[in-house]
């Protein structure tokens, strides 16, 4: 149980384009999901908290207009990186909350050229 | 959220028991302690979670002293495939957002023959 998927697993895009990443809880409903970013050899950094049916809560320093989050259902949250630039290249990981435990997706590798 | 401190790295050999300790002096009353394992380019995988005393599952044990200011993840007989980064995460997740979910540096465990 408690399986979380992400799509795509990796994506390459040109600078200035937008990229959407999906996060799905496959066998449970998640009112709350989280989005993290991880740079090479570094720990995970929380970007935002996504709550179904309401606006996401962003961490300090994370631009809400650049990283658009939509949590339209109890099993799906999406992260859209708008006008991507090379510095946005990173490993993006989502998690879904089940009781007091976060279950993580496999991650999405984004490379912006 | 309680800040966590872990050793940066640990080395072990196959078949040995490995204990990784995490310090969390500022743990709050409602905080849980959760340990994750992460392989390169993958999302963290849930290992074990506890609140106090000892918790055991099929892969690990978690020891939490009475004051809860630290916790120790115990891997009974490690193998090469246990080489990974191990994170402890301490907190009481508030679904309303405003969470300060901070992953520490993690512990890079290297298991050798």
Tab-separated table of C-alpha atoms in Angstrom:
chain	number	residue	atom	x	y	z
A	1	UNK	CA	0.000	0.000	0.000
A	2	UNK	CA	0.815	3.741	0.010
A	3	UNK	CA	2.180	3.963	-3.506
A	4	UNK	CA	2.874	7.321	-5.097
A	5	UNK	CA	3.695	7.786	-8.755
A	6	UNK	CA	5.115	10.685	-10.718
A	7	UNK	CA	4.980	11.460	-14.400
A	8	UNK	CA	7.130	11.991	-16.294
A	9	UNK	CA	10.172	10.362	-14.743
A	10	UNK	CA	12.412	12.670	-16.699
A	11	UNK	CA	11.960	15.585	-19.045
A	12	UNK	CA	14.201	17.774	-21.161
A	13	UNK	CA	12.888	21.126	-22.292
A	14	UNK	CA	14.061	24.346	-23.860
A	15	UNK	CA	14.569	27.467	-21.811
A	16	UNK	CA	11.395	29.537	-21.625
A	17	UNK	CA	8.956	26.669	-21.936
A	18	UNK	CA	6.690	25.278	-19.226
A	19	UNK	CA	6.752	21.780	-17.838
A	20	UNK	CA	4.027	19.991	-15.891
A	21	UNK	CA	4.790	17.195	-13.447
A	22	UNK	CA	2.044	14.965	-12.079
A	23	UNK	CA	1.966	13.303	-8.691
A	24	UNK	CA	-0.593	10.598	-7.983
A	25	UNK	CA	-1.433	8.571	-4.915
A	26	UNK	CA	-2.370	5.207	-6.410
A	27	UNK	CA	-3.996	3.303	-3.563
A	28	UNK	CA	-5.041	5.951	-1.101
A	29	UNK	CA	-6.536	9.392	-1.011
A	30	UNK	CA	-4.326	12.273	-0.012
A	31	UNK	CA	-5.720	15.576	1.098
A	32	UNK	CA	-2.194	16.850	1.453
A	33	UNK	CA	0.748	16.433	-0.854
A	34	UNK	CA	4.171	18.026	-0.754
A	35	UNK	CA	6.623	19.082	-3.436
A	36	UNK	CA	10.373	18.965	-2.911
A	37	UNK	CA	13.399	19.813	-4.976
A	38	UNK	CA	16.750	18.110	-4.664
A	39	UNK	CA	20.005	19.253	-6.231
A	40	UNK	CA	22.899	16.830	-6.739
A	41	UNK	CA	24.577	15.687	-3.545
A	42	UNK	CA	22.146	17.732	-1.469
A	43	UNK	CA	19.213	17.005	0.776
A	44	UNK	CA	15.561	17.470	-0.119
A	45	UNK	CA	14.184	20.994	0.141
A	46	UNK	CA	10.478	21.518	0.665
A	47	UNK	CA	8.988	23.828	-1.953
A	48	UNK	CA	5.312	23.829	-1.104
A	49	UNK	CA	2.409	22.101	0.583
A	50	UNK	CA	-0.476	21.197	-1.672
A	51	UNK	CA	-3.953	20.806	-0.193
A	52	UNK	CA	-6.872	19.434	-2.177
A	53	UNK	CA	-9.346	22.134	-3.060
A	54	UNK	CA	-7.321	25.042	-1.765
A	55	UNK	CA	-4.308	27.122	-2.651
A	56	UNK	CA	-0.877	25.720	-2.069
A	57	UNK	CA	1.345	27.068	0.671
A	58	UNK	CA	4.807	27.953	-0.539
A	59	UNK	CA	8.021	27.973	1.434
A	60	UNK	CA	9.990	31.164	1.754
A	61	UNK	CA	11.984	31.897	-1.360
A	62	UNK	CA	9.845	29.752	-3.670
A	63	UNK	CA	8.047	31.804	-6.315
A	64	UNK	CA	4.412	30.795	-6.480
A	65	UNK	CA	3.978	32.284	-9.959
A	66	UNK	CA	6.855	30.251	-11.287
A	67	UNK	CA	5.972	26.958	-9.636
A	68	UNK	CA	2.243	26.549	-10.098
A	69	UNK	CA	0.630	23.854	-7.994
A	70	UNK	CA	-2.829	22.438	-8.517
A	71	UNK	CA	-4.391	19.777	-6.297
A	72	UNK	CA	-7.683	19.200	-8.027
A	73	UNK	CA	-8.492	15.776	-6.626
A	74	UNK	CA	-7.663	13.578	-3.665
A	75	UNK	CA	-5.250	11.551	-5.760
A	76	UNK	CA	-3.582	14.090	-8.024
A	77	UNK	CA	-1.377	17.122	-7.562
A	78	UNK	CA	0.480	18.843	-10.374
A	79	UNK	CA	3.526	21.090	-10.378
A	80	UNK	CA	4.056	23.322	-13.383
A	81	UNK	CA	7.426	24.961	-13.819
A	82	UNK	CA	6.666	28.029	-15.891
A	83	UNK	CA	9.198	29.719	-18.150
A	84	UNK	CA	11.830	27.228	-17.143
A	85	UNK	CA	15.469	28.239	-17.073
A	86	UNK	CA	18.634	26.158	-16.746
A	87	UNK	CA	18.840	26.930	-13.029
A	88	UNK	CA	15.493	25.143	-12.594
A	89	UNK	CA	17.146	21.901	-13.635
A	90	UNK	CA	16.791	19.611	-10.658
A	91	UNK	CA	15.185	16.482	-9.269
A	92	UNK	CA	11.587	17.172	-8.253
A	93	UNK	CA	9.969	14.806	-5.776
A	94	UNK	CA	6.434	14.759	-4.463
A	95	UNK	CA	5.028	13.039	-1.420
A	96	UNK	CA	1.513	12.261	-0.270
A	97	UNK	CA	0.400	12.273	3.317
A	98	UNK	CA	-1.297	9.222	4.821
A	99	UNK	CA	-2.043	9.760	8.502
A	100	UNK	CA	1.254	11.055	9.890
A	101	UNK	CA	3.469	9.524	7.232
A	102	UNK	CA	4.712	10.916	3.950
A	103	UNK	CA	5.067	8.485	1.080
A	104	UNK	CA	7.277	9.688	-1.739
A	105	UNK	CA	7.067	9.411	-5.469
A	106	UNK	CA	10.016	8.210	-7.544
A	107	UNK	CA	10.956	11.736	-8.612
A	108	UNK	CA	11.146	13.634	-11.883
A	109	UNK	CA	14.445	14.693	-13.363
A	110	UNK	CA	14.122	18.035	-15.150
A	111	UNK	CA	16.815	19.302	-17.481
A	112	UNK	CA	16.360	22.738	-18.989
A	113	UNK	CA	18.570	23.520	-21.941
B	1	UNK	CA	9.944	21.661	13.332
B	2	UNK	CA	12.742	20.002	15.252
B	3	UNK	CA	16.129	20.323	13.575
B	4	UNK	CA	17.891	17.032	13.163
B	5	UNK	CA	21.564	16.124	13.301
B	6	UNK	CA	22.982	12.921	11.871
B	7	UNK	CA	26.460	11.670	11.056
B	8	UNK	CA	27.396	12.553	7.505
B	9	UNK	CA	28.614	9.071	6.660
B	10	UNK	CA	29.070	5.575	8.030
B	11	UNK	CA	30.861	2.513	6.727
B	12	UNK	CA	29.992	-1.093	7.448
B	13	UNK	CA	30.434	-4.620	6.147
B	14	UNK	CA	27.900	-7.129	4.957
B	15	UNK	CA	26.203	-9.015	7.738
B	16	UNK	CA	26.911	-6.382	10.364
B	17	UNK	CA	24.318	-4.526	12.388
B	18	UNK	CA	24.265	-0.810	11.690
B	19	UNK	CA	22.934	1.802	14.079
B	20	UNK	CA	22.393	5.351	12.885
B	21	UNK	CA	21.552	7.933	15.492
B	22	UNK	CA	19.682	11.159	14.919
B	23	UNK	CA	19.632	14.008	17.430
B	24	UNK	CA	16.518	16.159	17.686
B	25	UNK	CA	16.800	18.154	20.893
B	26	UNK	CA	13.861	20.434	20.103
B	27	UNK	CA	11.324	17.719	19.392
B	28	UNK	CA	7.788	18.777	20.240
B	29	UNK	CA	5.145	16.793	22.056
B	30	UNK	CA	3.173	15.913	18.942
B	31	UNK	CA	6.166	15.149	16.719
B	32	UNK	CA	6.690	11.748	15.179
B	33	UNK	CA	10.068	10.387	14.092
B	34	UNK	CA	10.294	8.909	10.620
B	35	UNK	CA	13.253	7.358	8.819
B	36	UNK	CA	13.669	7.175	5.067
B	37	UNK	CA	16.125	5.508	2.721
B	38	UNK	CA	17.117	7.130	-0.544
B	39	UNK	CA	19.022	5.678	-3.465
B	40	UNK	CA	20.502	7.958	-6.146
B	41	UNK	CA	17.913	9.428	-8.480
B	42	UNK	CA	15.017	7.906	-6.563
B	43	UNK	CA	12.468	9.247	-4.138
B	44	UNK	CA	12.922	8.482	-0.436
B	45	UNK	CA	11.489	5.183	0.715
B	46	UNK	CA	9.702	4.906	4.052
B	47	UNK	CA	11.521	2.629	6.492
B	48	UNK	CA	9.979	3.078	9.917
B	49	UNK	CA	8.150	5.539	12.112
B	50	UNK	CA	7.761	5.883	15.843
B	51	UNK	CA	6.709	8.141	18.666
B	52	UNK	CA	8.363	6.620	21.714
B	53	UNK	CA	10.097	3.478	23.002
B	54	UNK	CA	10.834	0.843	20.396
B	55	UNK	CA	9.273	0.040	17.073
B	56	UNK	CA	10.205	-2.926	14.917
B	57	UNK	CA	9.153	-3.975	11.453
B	58	UNK	CA	10.434	-6.443	8.901
B	59	UNK	CA	13.409	-4.332	7.867
B	60	UNK	CA	14.493	-2.245	10.841
B	61	UNK	CA	14.058	-1.242	14.452
B	62	UNK	CA	13.706	2.225	15.844
B	63	UNK	CA	14.811	2.999	19.369
B	64	UNK	CA	13.566	6.165	21.035
B	65	UNK	CA	14.652	7.021	24.601
B	66	UNK	CA	12.236	8.414	27.134
B	67	UNK	CA	13.243	12.038	26.567
B	68	UNK	CA	12.773	11.591	22.767
B	69	UNK	CA	15.702	13.925	22.049
B	70	UNK	CA	17.314	11.336	19.849
B	71	UNK	CA	16.459	8.200	17.954
B	72	UNK	CA	18.435	5.300	16.570
B	73	UNK	CA	17.676	3.394	13.421
B	74	UNK	CA	18.952	-0.158	13.609
B	75	UNK	CA	19.479	-2.231	10.473
B	76	UNK	CA	20.034	-5.808	11.676
B	77	UNK	CA	22.193	-7.417	8.983
B	78	UNK	CA	23.126	-5.074	6.204
B	79	UNK	CA	23.930	-6.084	2.674
B	80	UNK	CA	25.499	-4.255	-0.240
B	81	UNK	CA	22.041	-3.164	-1.356
B	82	UNK	CA	21.605	-1.172	1.851
B	83	UNK	CA	24.185	1.340	0.623
B	84	UNK	CA	22.116	4.516	0.505
B	85	UNK	CA	21.434	7.812	2.239
B	86	UNK	CA	19.301	7.565	5.367
B	87	UNK	CA	17.283	10.530	6.602
B	88	UNK	CA	15.429	11.069	9.827
B	89	UNK	CA	12.519	13.462	9.709
B	90	UNK	CA	10.899	14.764	12.858
B	91	UNK	CA	7.649	16.635	12.910
B	92	UNK	CA	3.942	16.911	13.352
B	93	UNK	CA	2.578	17.484	9.906
B	94	UNK	CA	-0.045	20.169	9.805
B	95	UNK	CA	-2.221	19.605	6.754
B	96	UNK	CA	-3.121	23.270	6.798
B	97	UNK	CA	0.264	24.181	5.487
B	98	UNK	CA	3.010	26.354	6.882
B	99	UNK	CA	5.023	23.245	7.548
B	100	UNK	CA	8.709	23.437	8.088
B	101	UNK	CA	9.571	20.017	6.869
B	102	UNK	CA	13.315	20.140	6.830
B	103	UNK	CA	15.324	17.149	5.881
B	104	UNK	CA	18.750	17.087	7.463
B	105	UNK	CA	21.901	16.216	5.622
B	106	UNK	CA	21.206	12.517	5.935
B	107	UNK	CA	23.711	9.750	6.586
B	108	UNK	CA	25.469	8.125	3.658
B	109	UNK	CA	25.818	4.469	4.564
B	110	UNK	CA	28.348	2.480	2.601
B	111	UNK	CA	28.319	-1.278	2.941
B	112	UNK	CA	31.270	-3.276	1.716
B	113	UNK	CA	32.040	-6.969	1.350
